[in-house]
mmCIF file of C-alpha atoms and ligand atoms in Angstrom:
data_model
loop_
_atom_site.group_PDB
_atom_site.id
_atom_site.type_symbol
_atom_site.label_atom_id
_atom_site.label_comp_id
_atom_site.label_asym_id
_atom_site.label_seq_id
_atom_site.Cartn_x
_atom_site.Cartn_y
_atom_site.Cartn_z
ATOM 1 C CA MET R 1 91.883 64.938 106.309
ATOM 2 C CA ARG R 2 93.383 67.859 108.172
ATOM 3 C CA ILE R 3 92.817 71.274 106.654
ATOM 4 C CA GLY R 4 94.474 74.584 107.539
ATOM 5 C CA ILE R 5 92.838 77.971 107.046
ATOM 6 C CA LEU R 6 94.560 81.381 107.052
ATOM 7 C CA THR R 7 93.556 84.993 106.479
ATOM 8 C CA GLY R 8 96.195 87.258 104.870
ATOM 9 C CA GLY R 9 96.635 90.880 103.807
ATOM 10 C CA GLY R 10 94.441 93.774 104.928
ATOM 11 C CA ASP R 11 91.541 92.560 107.060
ATOM 12 C CA CYS R 12 87.990 92.941 105.874
ATOM 13 C CA PRO R 13 84.482 92.398 107.257
ATOM 14 C CA GLY R 14 83.346 88.823 106.568
ATOM 15 C CA LEU R 15 86.624 86.965 107.264
ATOM 16 C CA ASN R 16 85.135 85.383 110.387
ATOM 17 C CA ALA R 17 82.038 84.317 108.446
ATOM 18 C CA VAL R 18 84.295 82.391 106.015
ATOM 19 C CA ILE R 19 86.187 80.721 108.884
ATOM 20 C CA ARG R 20 82.884 79.776 110.554
ATOM 21 C CA ALA R 21 81.517 78.197 107.358
ATOM 22 C CA VAL R 22 84.714 76.228 106.645
ATOM 23 C CA VAL R 23 84.873 74.883 110.205
ATOM 24 C CA ARG R 24 81.164 74.122 110.410
ATOM 25 C CA LYS R 25 80.884 72.148 107.169
ATOM 26 C CA GLY R 26 84.400 70.722 107.422
ATOM 27 C CA ILE R 27 83.717 69.137 110.804
ATOM 28 C CA THR R 28 80.020 68.267 110.715
ATOM 29 C CA HIS R 29 79.717 67.223 107.070
ATOM 30 C CA TYR R 30 83.128 65.894 106.074
ATOM 31 C CA GLY R 31 84.574 64.872 109.445
ATOM 32 C CA TYR R 32 87.802 66.849 108.857
ATOM 33 C CA ASP R 33 90.114 68.329 111.472
ATOM 34 C CA ILE R 34 90.434 72.079 110.916
ATOM 35 C CA LEU R 35 93.518 74.031 111.966
ATOM 36 C CA GLY R 36 93.583 77.822 112.198
ATOM 37 C CA ILE R 37 96.882 79.290 110.945
ATOM 38 C CA LYS R 38 97.711 82.551 112.745
ATOM 39 C CA ASN R 39 98.617 85.796 110.963
ATOM 40 C CA GLY R 40 98.477 84.794 107.309
ATOM 41 C CA TRP R 41 101.433 83.117 105.592
ATOM 42 C CA LEU R 42 103.660 84.116 108.536
ATOM 43 C CA GLY R 43 101.882 81.575 110.774
ATOM 44 C CA LEU R 44 102.509 78.801 108.281
ATOM 45 C CA VAL R 45 106.206 79.676 108.037
ATOM 46 C CA GLU R 46 106.517 79.792 111.848
ATOM 47 C CA GLY R 47 104.159 76.916 112.656
ATOM 48 C CA LYS R 48 101.698 79.048 114.642
ATOM 49 C CA VAL R 49 98.617 76.890 114.413
ATOM 50 C CA VAL R 50 95.549 76.350 116.642
ATOM 51 C CA PRO R 51 92.852 73.670 116.385
ATOM 52 C CA LEU R 52 89.411 75.055 115.516
ATOM 53 C CA ASP R 53 86.263 73.326 116.758
ATOM 54 C CA LEU R 54 82.595 74.286 116.816
ATOM 55 C CA ASN R 55 83.072 76.262 120.043
ATOM 56 C CA SER R 56 85.857 78.370 118.546
ATOM 57 C CA ILE R 57 83.522 79.669 115.843
ATOM 58 C CA SER R 58 80.523 80.322 118.040
ATOM 59 C CA GLY R 59 79.340 83.950 117.873
ATOM 60 C CA ILE R 60 81.878 85.132 115.272
ATOM 61 C CA LEU R 61 79.521 85.629 112.278
ATOM 62 C CA PRO R 62 78.853 89.354 112.915
ATOM 63 C CA ARG R 63 82.387 90.166 114.091
ATOM 64 C CA GLY R 64 84.730 92.241 111.935
ATOM 65 C CA GLY R 65 88.472 91.571 111.755
ATOM 66 C CA THR R 66 89.648 87.965 111.912
ATOM 67 C CA ILE R 67 89.956 85.607 114.879
ATOM 68 C CA LEU R 68 93.118 84.242 113.223
ATOM 69 C CA GLY R 69 94.933 87.567 112.863
ATOM 70 C CA THR R 70 96.561 88.647 109.619
ATOM 71 C CA SER R 71 99.832 89.959 108.183
ATOM 72 C CA ARG R 72 101.265 91.104 104.885
ATOM 73 C CA THR R 73 104.007 88.442 104.929
ATOM 74 C CA ASN R 74 105.314 87.191 101.595
ATOM 75 C CA PRO R 75 107.034 83.811 102.199
ATOM 76 C CA PHE R 76 108.806 84.120 98.840
ATOM 77 C CA LYS R 77 110.686 87.114 100.291
ATOM 78 C CA LEU R 78 111.821 85.180 103.420
ATOM 79 C CA GLU R 79 114.907 83.011 103.525
ATOM 80 C CA ASP R 80 113.763 79.457 102.724
ATOM 81 C CA GLY R 81 110.160 80.597 103.353
ATOM 82 C CA VAL R 82 108.743 77.959 101.005
ATOM 83 C CA GLY R 83 110.920 75.188 102.495
ATOM 84 C CA LYS R 84 109.675 76.140 105.955
ATOM 85 C CA ILE R 85 106.070 75.999 104.760
ATOM 86 C CA HIS R 86 106.575 72.460 103.404
ATOM 87 C CA ALA R 87 108.175 71.464 106.727
ATOM 88 C CA GLN R 88 105.260 72.856 108.766
ATOM 89 C CA LEU R 89 102.698 71.150 106.526
ATOM 90 C CA SER R 90 104.389 67.792 107.250
ATOM 91 C CA ARG R 91 104.841 68.596 110.952
ATOM 92 C CA PHE R 92 101.115 69.297 111.442
ATOM 93 C CA GLU R 93 100.071 66.637 108.899
ATOM 94 C CA MET R 94 98.117 69.301 107.071
ATOM 95 C CA ASP R 95 96.717 67.943 103.799
ATOM 96 C CA ALA R 96 95.516 71.218 102.321
ATOM 97 C CA VAL R 97 95.294 74.961 103.005
ATOM 98 C CA ILE R 98 92.416 77.375 102.457
ATOM 99 C CA ALA R 99 93.901 80.857 101.912
ATOM 100 C CA VAL R 100 91.540 83.801 102.320
ATOM 101 C CA GLY R 101 93.011 86.960 100.817
ATOM 102 C CA GLY R 102 93.394 89.481 98.059
ATOM 103 C CA GLU R 103 95.788 89.681 95.109
ATOM 104 C CA ASP R 104 98.946 89.374 97.274
ATOM 105 C CA THR R 105 97.852 86.488 99.534
ATOM 106 C CA LEU R 106 96.290 84.616 96.620
ATOM 107 C CA GLY R 107 99.325 85.375 94.417
ATOM 108 C CA VAL R 108 101.403 83.495 97.010
ATOM 109 C CA ALA R 109 98.765 80.713 97.030
ATOM 110 C CA ALA R 110 99.039 80.370 93.234
ATOM 111 C CA LYS R 111 102.846 80.101 93.407
ATOM 112 C CA LEU R 112 102.733 77.616 96.308
ATOM 113 C CA HIS R 113 100.319 75.470 94.321
ATOM 114 C CA GLU R 114 102.962 75.282 91.570
ATOM 115 C CA LYS R 115 105.358 74.064 94.268
ATOM 116 C CA GLY R 116 103.098 71.204 95.255
ATOM 117 C CA VAL R 117 101.004 72.727 98.062
ATOM 118 C CA LYS R 118 97.314 71.760 97.917
ATOM 119 C CA VAL R 119 95.597 75.106 98.244
ATOM 120 C CA VAL R 120 92.143 76.615 97.629
ATOM 121 C CA GLY R 121 91.673 80.415 97.527
ATOM 122 C CA VAL R 122 88.850 82.637 98.799
ATOM 123 C CA PRO R 123 88.650 86.182 97.342
ATOM 124 C CA LYS R 124 88.646 88.901 99.994
ATOM 125 C CA THR R 125 89.173 92.630 99.666
ATOM 126 C CA ILE R 126 87.174 95.732 100.328
ATOM 127 C CA ASP R 127 88.642 97.052 97.052
ATOM 128 C CA ASN R 128 86.695 94.509 94.912
ATOM 129 C CA ASP R 129 89.610 94.466 92.465
ATOM 130 C CA LEU R 130 90.173 90.719 92.084
ATOM 131 C CA SER R 131 89.559 89.306 88.615
ATOM 132 C CA CYS R 132 87.348 86.330 87.753
ATOM 133 C CA THR R 133 84.726 87.072 90.415
ATOM 134 C CA ASP R 134 81.763 89.442 90.311
ATOM 135 C CA TYR R 135 82.331 90.476 93.930
ATOM 136 C CA THR R 136 84.783 90.002 96.781
ATOM 137 C CA PHE R 137 83.287 90.006 100.275
ATOM 138 C CA GLY R 138 83.998 93.128 102.346
ATOM 139 C CA PHE R 139 83.264 95.461 99.440
ATOM 140 C CA ASP R 140 79.571 95.818 100.231
ATOM 141 C CA THR R 141 80.374 96.775 103.824
ATOM 142 C CA ALA R 142 82.955 99.326 102.653
ATOM 143 C CA ILE R 143 80.557 101.043 100.234
ATOM 144 C CA SER R 144 77.868 101.096 102.917
ATOM 145 C CA VAL R 145 80.294 102.994 105.186
ATOM 146 C CA VAL R 146 81.076 105.429 102.336
ATOM 147 C CA SER R 147 77.418 105.931 101.486
ATOM 148 C CA GLU R 148 76.483 106.632 105.112
ATOM 149 C CA ALA R 149 79.414 109.047 105.472
ATOM 150 C CA LEU R 150 78.311 110.915 102.329
ATOM 151 C CA ASP R 151 74.772 111.259 103.696
ATOM 152 C CA ARG R 152 76.177 112.798 106.863
ATOM 153 C CA LEU R 153 78.602 115.056 105.011
ATOM 154 C CA HIS R 154 75.811 116.322 102.730
ATOM 155 C CA THR R 155 73.913 117.949 105.583
ATOM 156 C CA THR R 156 76.906 119.749 107.070
ATOM 157 C CA ALA R 157 78.253 120.725 103.627
ATOM 158 C CA GLU R 158 74.894 122.262 102.749
ATOM 159 C CA ALA R 159 74.621 124.124 106.062
ATOM 160 C CA HIS R 160 78.075 125.710 105.646
ATOM 161 C CA HIS R 161 78.037 126.111 101.835
ATOM 162 C CA ARG R 162 81.272 124.143 101.625
ATOM 163 C CA VAL R 163 83.049 121.807 99.289
ATOM 164 C CA MET R 164 83.659 118.445 100.994
ATOM 165 C CA VAL R 165 86.434 116.212 99.690
ATOM 166 C CA VAL R 166 86.091 112.599 100.855
ATOM 167 C CA GLU R 167 89.094 110.292 100.431
ATOM 168 C CA VAL R 168 88.248 106.585 100.244
ATOM 169 C CA MET R 169 90.359 103.441 99.829
ATOM 170 C CA GLY R 170 91.229 102.017 96.436
ATOM 171 C CA ARG R 171 94.879 101.694 95.556
ATOM 172 C CA HIS R 172 94.710 100.617 91.918
ATOM 173 C CA ALA R 173 90.961 100.427 91.311
ATOM 174 C CA GLY R 174 88.189 102.890 92.084
ATOM 175 C CA TRP R 175 85.316 100.500 92.824
ATOM 176 C CA ILE R 176 84.750 101.889 96.339
ATOM 177 C CA ALA R 177 84.835 105.476 95.073
ATOM 178 C CA VAL R 178 82.464 104.796 92.175
ATOM 179 C CA GLU R 179 79.876 102.567 93.868
ATOM 180 C CA GLY R 180 80.117 104.386 97.219
ATOM 181 C CA GLY R 181 79.900 107.686 95.347
ATOM 182 C CA ILE R 182 76.876 106.655 93.287
ATOM 183 C CA ALA R 183 75.121 105.378 96.432
ATOM 184 C CA GLY R 184 75.884 108.583 98.344
ATOM 185 C CA GLY R 185 75.120 111.037 95.516
ATOM 186 C CA ALA R 186 78.656 112.371 94.933
ATOM 187 C CA ASP R 187 79.003 115.434 92.682
ATOM 188 C CA TYR R 188 82.348 114.273 91.286
ATOM 189 C CA ILE R 189 84.278 110.975 91.617
ATOM 190 C CA LEU R 190 87.997 110.517 91.014
ATOM 191 C CA THR R 191 89.469 107.059 90.446
ATOM 192 C CA PRO R 192 92.958 105.616 89.857
ATOM 193 C CA GLU R 193 91.825 104.482 86.398
ATOM 194 C CA VAL R 194 91.140 107.990 85.030
ATOM 195 C CA PRO R 195 93.753 110.724 85.722
ATOM 196 C CA PHE R 196 91.851 113.837 86.785
ATOM 197 C CA ASP R 197 91.849 117.395 85.530
ATOM 198 C CA LEU R 198 91.578 119.899 88.405
ATOM 199 C CA GLY R 199 90.234 122.546 86.051
ATOM 200 C CA ASP R 200 87.272 120.317 85.165
ATOM 201 C CA ILE R 201 86.485 119.562 88.845
ATOM 202 C CA CYS R 202 86.510 123.292 89.689
ATOM 203 C CA ALA R 203 84.342 124.055 86.660
ATOM 204 C CA GLN R 204 81.744 121.495 87.811
ATOM 205 C CA ILE R 205 81.728 123.011 91.336
ATOM 206 C CA GLN R 206 81.244 126.455 89.753
ATOM 207 C CA ARG R 207 78.397 125.144 87.568
ATOM 208 C CA ARG R 208 76.617 123.838 90.667
ATOM 209 C CA ARG R 209 76.941 127.271 92.337
ATOM 210 C CA GLU R 210 75.458 128.920 89.271
ATOM 211 C CA ARG R 211 72.361 126.752 89.531
ATOM 212 C CA GLY R 212 71.993 127.518 93.232
ATOM 213 C CA LYS R 213 73.818 124.520 94.754
ATOM 214 C CA GLU R 214 76.256 126.113 97.147
ATOM 215 C CA PHE R 215 77.897 122.891 98.300
ATOM 216 C CA SER R 216 79.634 120.017 96.538
ATOM 217 C CA ILE R 217 80.754 116.515 97.553
ATOM 218 C CA ILE R 218 83.879 115.216 95.807
ATOM 219 C CA VAL R 219 84.860 111.554 96.339
ATOM 220 C CA VAL R 220 88.484 110.642 95.628
ATOM 221 C CA ALA R 221 90.087 107.184 95.691
ATOM 222 C CA GLU R 222 93.432 107.154 97.515
ATOM 223 C CA GLY R 223 95.192 106.022 94.323
ATOM 224 C CA ALA R 224 93.729 108.733 92.062
ATOM 225 C CA GLN R 225 96.273 110.894 90.262
ATOM 226 C CA PRO R 226 96.173 114.302 88.676
ATOM 227 C CA GLU R 227 96.914 114.384 84.946
ATOM 228 C CA ASP R 228 100.083 116.394 85.461
ATOM 229 C CA THR R 229 101.797 115.104 88.675
ATOM 230 C CA SER R 230 102.599 111.750 90.274
ATOM 231 C CA LEU R 231 101.069 109.728 93.157
ATOM 232 C CA SER R 232 100.627 111.285 96.571
ATOM 233 C CA THR R 233 102.208 108.952 99.179
ATOM 234 C CA GLN R 234 102.735 109.102 102.941
ATOM 235 C CA THR R 235 106.205 107.483 102.954
ATOM 236 C CA GLU R 236 108.651 106.032 100.463
ATOM 237 C CA ASP R 237 108.744 102.663 102.335
ATOM 238 C CA LEU R 238 107.519 99.564 100.507
ATOM 239 C CA ASP R 239 105.763 96.583 102.122
ATOM 240 C CA ALA R 240 106.653 92.904 101.424
ATOM 241 C CA PHE R 241 104.590 93.031 98.238
ATOM 242 C CA GLY R 242 106.202 96.267 96.994
ATOM 243 C CA HIS R 243 103.309 98.655 97.804
ATOM 244 C CA VAL R 244 103.825 102.199 99.050
ATOM 245 C CA ARG R 245 101.474 103.545 101.724
ATOM 246 C CA LEU R 246 99.018 105.837 100.000
ATOM 247 C CA GLY R 247 97.101 108.727 101.511
ATOM 248 C CA GLY R 248 97.271 112.439 101.025
ATOM 249 C CA ILE R 249 95.503 112.925 97.723
ATOM 250 C CA GLY R 250 92.391 114.239 99.542
ATOM 251 C CA ASN R 251 94.333 116.989 101.311
ATOM 252 C CA PHE R 252 96.142 117.906 98.101
ATOM 253 C CA LEU R 253 92.838 118.146 96.286
ATOM 254 C CA GLY R 254 91.091 120.107 99.049
ATOM 255 C CA ALA R 255 93.849 122.728 99.123
ATOM 256 C CA GLU R 256 93.859 123.074 95.329
ATOM 257 C CA ILE R 257 90.076 123.398 95.083
ATOM 258 C CA GLU R 258 89.965 126.081 97.776
ATOM 259 C CA LYS R 259 92.824 127.979 96.127
ATOM 260 C CA ARG R 260 91.328 127.834 92.638
ATOM 261 C CA THR R 261 87.636 128.423 93.453
ATOM 262 C CA GLY R 262 87.864 130.486 96.641
ATOM 263 C CA TYR R 263 85.174 128.236 98.207
ATOM 264 C CA GLU R 264 85.719 126.970 101.723
ATOM 265 C CA THR R 265 86.734 123.327 101.507
ATOM 266 C CA ARG R 266 87.050 120.547 104.103
ATOM 267 C CA VAL R 267 88.636 117.108 103.764
ATOM 268 C CA THR R 268 87.517 113.824 105.353
ATOM 269 C CA VAL R 269 89.709 110.714 105.055
ATOM 270 C CA LEU R 270 87.542 107.650 105.759
ATOM 271 C CA GLY R 271 90.587 105.352 105.956
ATOM 272 C CA HIS R 272 90.261 102.193 107.989
ATOM 273 C CA THR R 273 86.672 102.873 109.073
ATOM 274 C CA GLN R 274 85.866 101.296 105.687
ATOM 275 C CA ARG R 275 87.528 98.049 106.744
ATOM 276 C CA GLY R 276 86.472 97.751 110.369
ATOM 277 C CA GLY R 277 83.272 96.694 112.095
ATOM 278 C CA SER R 278 80.502 94.276 111.379
ATOM 279 C CA PRO R 279 79.866 92.957 107.841
ATOM 280 C CA THR R 280 76.625 93.812 106.030
ATOM 281 C CA ALA R 281 74.068 91.047 105.472
ATOM 282 C CA PHE R 282 75.234 90.767 101.832
ATOM 283 C CA ASP R 283 78.847 90.228 102.919
ATOM 284 C CA ARG R 284 77.860 87.710 105.609
ATOM 285 C CA VAL R 285 75.950 85.658 103.044
ATOM 286 C CA LEU R 286 78.660 85.908 100.363
ATOM 287 C CA ALA R 287 81.448 85.053 102.841
ATOM 288 C CA THR R 288 79.419 82.085 104.111
ATOM 289 C CA ARG R 289 78.859 80.833 100.548
ATOM 290 C CA TYR R 290 82.577 81.240 99.787
ATOM 291 C CA GLY R 291 83.555 79.317 102.933
ATOM 292 C CA ILE R 292 81.196 76.459 102.095
ATOM 293 C CA GLY R 293 82.453 76.517 98.478
ATOM 294 C CA ALA R 294 86.085 76.373 99.629
ATOM 295 C CA ILE R 295 85.646 73.320 101.868
ATOM 296 C CA ASP R 296 83.609 71.631 99.115
ATOM 297 C CA PHE R 297 86.449 72.280 96.633
ATOM 298 C CA VAL R 298 88.912 70.743 99.093
ATOM 299 C CA HIS R 299 86.669 67.685 99.352
ATOM 300 C CA GLN R 300 86.389 67.487 95.564
ATOM 301 C CA GLY R 301 90.172 67.865 95.130
ATOM 302 C CA LYS R 302 89.824 71.172 93.250
ATOM 303 C CA PHE R 303 93.230 72.509 94.306
ATOM 304 C CA GLY R 304 94.889 75.541 92.755
ATOM 305 C CA GLN R 305 91.385 76.992 92.384
ATOM 306 C CA MET R 306 89.630 80.018 93.868
ATOM 307 C CA VAL R 307 85.939 80.169 94.755
ATOM 308 C CA SER R 308 84.287 82.922 92.752
ATOM 309 C CA LEU R 309 80.857 84.483 92.309
ATOM 310 C CA GLN R 310 79.651 84.391 88.733
ATOM 311 C CA GLY R 311 76.092 85.529 88.115
ATOM 312 C CA ASN R 312 75.083 84.463 91.655
ATOM 313 C CA LYS R 313 76.619 80.980 91.348
ATOM 314 C CA ILE R 314 79.765 79.879 93.188
ATOM 315 C CA ARG R 315 82.245 78.573 90.595
ATOM 316 C CA PRO R 316 85.900 77.460 90.609
ATOM 317 C CA VAL R 317 88.469 79.547 88.715
ATOM 318 C CA PRO R 318 92.228 78.853 88.501
ATOM 319 C CA LEU R 319 94.092 80.922 91.110
ATOM 320 C CA ALA R 320 96.747 81.807 88.534
ATOM 321 C CA GLU R 321 94.051 83.362 86.303
ATOM 322 C CA ALA R 322 92.416 85.261 89.178
ATOM 323 C CA VAL R 323 95.665 86.997 90.189
ATOM 324 C CA ALA R 324 97.047 87.574 86.677
ATOM 325 C CA GLU R 325 95.619 91.086 86.481
ATOM 326 C CA LEU R 326 93.505 93.386 88.627
ATOM 327 C CA LYS R 327 89.850 94.056 87.888
ATOM 328 C CA THR R 328 89.532 97.779 87.329
ATOM 329 C CA VAL R 329 86.304 99.794 87.245
ATOM 330 C CA ASP R 330 84.015 99.022 84.320
ATOM 331 C CA PRO R 331 83.970 102.179 82.146
ATOM 332 C CA GLU R 332 80.186 101.715 81.650
ATOM 333 C CA LEU R 333 79.686 102.052 85.420
ATOM 334 C CA TYR R 334 81.840 105.178 85.537
ATOM 335 C CA GLU R 335 79.736 106.676 82.709
ATOM 336 C CA ILE R 336 76.660 106.206 84.923
ATOM 337 C CA ALA R 337 78.406 108.012 87.804
ATOM 338 C CA LYS R 338 79.374 110.876 85.444
ATOM 339 C CA ILE R 339 75.739 111.648 84.624
ATOM 340 C CA PHE R 340 75.509 113.060 88.165
ATOM 341 C CA PHE R 341 78.693 115.148 88.103
ATOM 342 C CA GLY R 342 78.270 118.897 88.468
HETATM 343 O O1 F6P T 424 93.973 96.279 100.097
HETATM 344 C C1 F6P T 424 92.952 96.923 100.762
HETATM 345 C C2 F6P T 424 93.359 98.272 101.210
HETATM 346 O O2 F6P T 424 92.223 98.704 101.843
HETATM 347 C C3 F6P T 424 93.818 99.282 100.153
HETATM 348 O O3 F6P T 424 92.789 99.973 99.510
HETATM 349 C C4 F6P T 424 94.679 100.197 100.967
HETATM 350 O O4 F6P T 424 95.632 100.880 100.171
HETATM 351 C C5 F6P T 424 95.334 99.272 101.911
HETATM 352 O O5 F6P T 424 94.411 98.235 102.149
HETATM 353 C C6 F6P T 424 95.792 99.945 103.182
HETATM 354 O O6 F6P T 424 96.028 98.972 104.158
HETATM 355 P P1 F6P T 424 97.008 99.097 105.410
HETATM 356 O O7 F6P T 424 96.877 100.481 105.938
HETATM 357 O O8 F6P T 424 96.516 98.040 106.330
HETATM 358 O O9 F6P T 424 98.377 98.795 104.902
#
């Protein structure tokens, strides 16, 4: 058998660990040929494919990014994109494709499966917002970055008696804000799931001052929205999956807090530092298990399925189910975070 592997959407630490596991077990255990498809679905449309052998995966386990490159290409938006994919699969005699991605990349995988492509999905996103899996790889690395940043910001906030607003990623779901915020001892956390009330945030900052805490750390997910106005975006342009580029809520919030409380406020946008660099040990292990699971599913003919983590076991779930709706923050977890507000 000849198997293709691609990485699509925003990159995330652990992609190379998945590729390494697929290639390693695919070649040494099953005797497959493995082809690396460049730049997500775009590479399959254009036929940009490279053979992967044991040498190509040597030393990539701790490396962030992806040796295959990535893109946010949606073949269903390209003229005859699906026809071209079928043609390239025949041209390279590719029997099946392992697609590593988030809701967009795996949404395409689910639709291609309906059109006869043999595909297995691997859940990747720092946002941890894919359904049917306890965790996506990349998330643990992202919250480690947030937690370390909050530790650093605590000391300077305390020294200057400032409010620090920290904007983190999370377009539709606030997992990074909530778990990163709990780990880093945030004094308030704002998520896309719960529209925020500026008056309440300022009251909590005030309450801290009254009990002698002259600094506050506020974590805000990029997709968080105030109760009374709409999303803060950088541009009006949409990508191939219809997403606007977010960013700006932190600065909005910082200015409002300073105006309303009179306390000096600074804003830090963590941005792509949350996505770059080396994966944590947890993400390396999870990504490795997912890669092994994916090549096993191919061998077992479990197409149209995604590898998932369920109670520390790797299980198959239908791709269509996994991408049907996003996994938003568990309200019980947010209640835990709220105990530490103010
Ligand atoms: O999907 C992951 C994510 O990190 C989102 O939280 C964020 O909105 C998006 O990627 C930004 O990605 P880029 O700047 O690469 O378009």
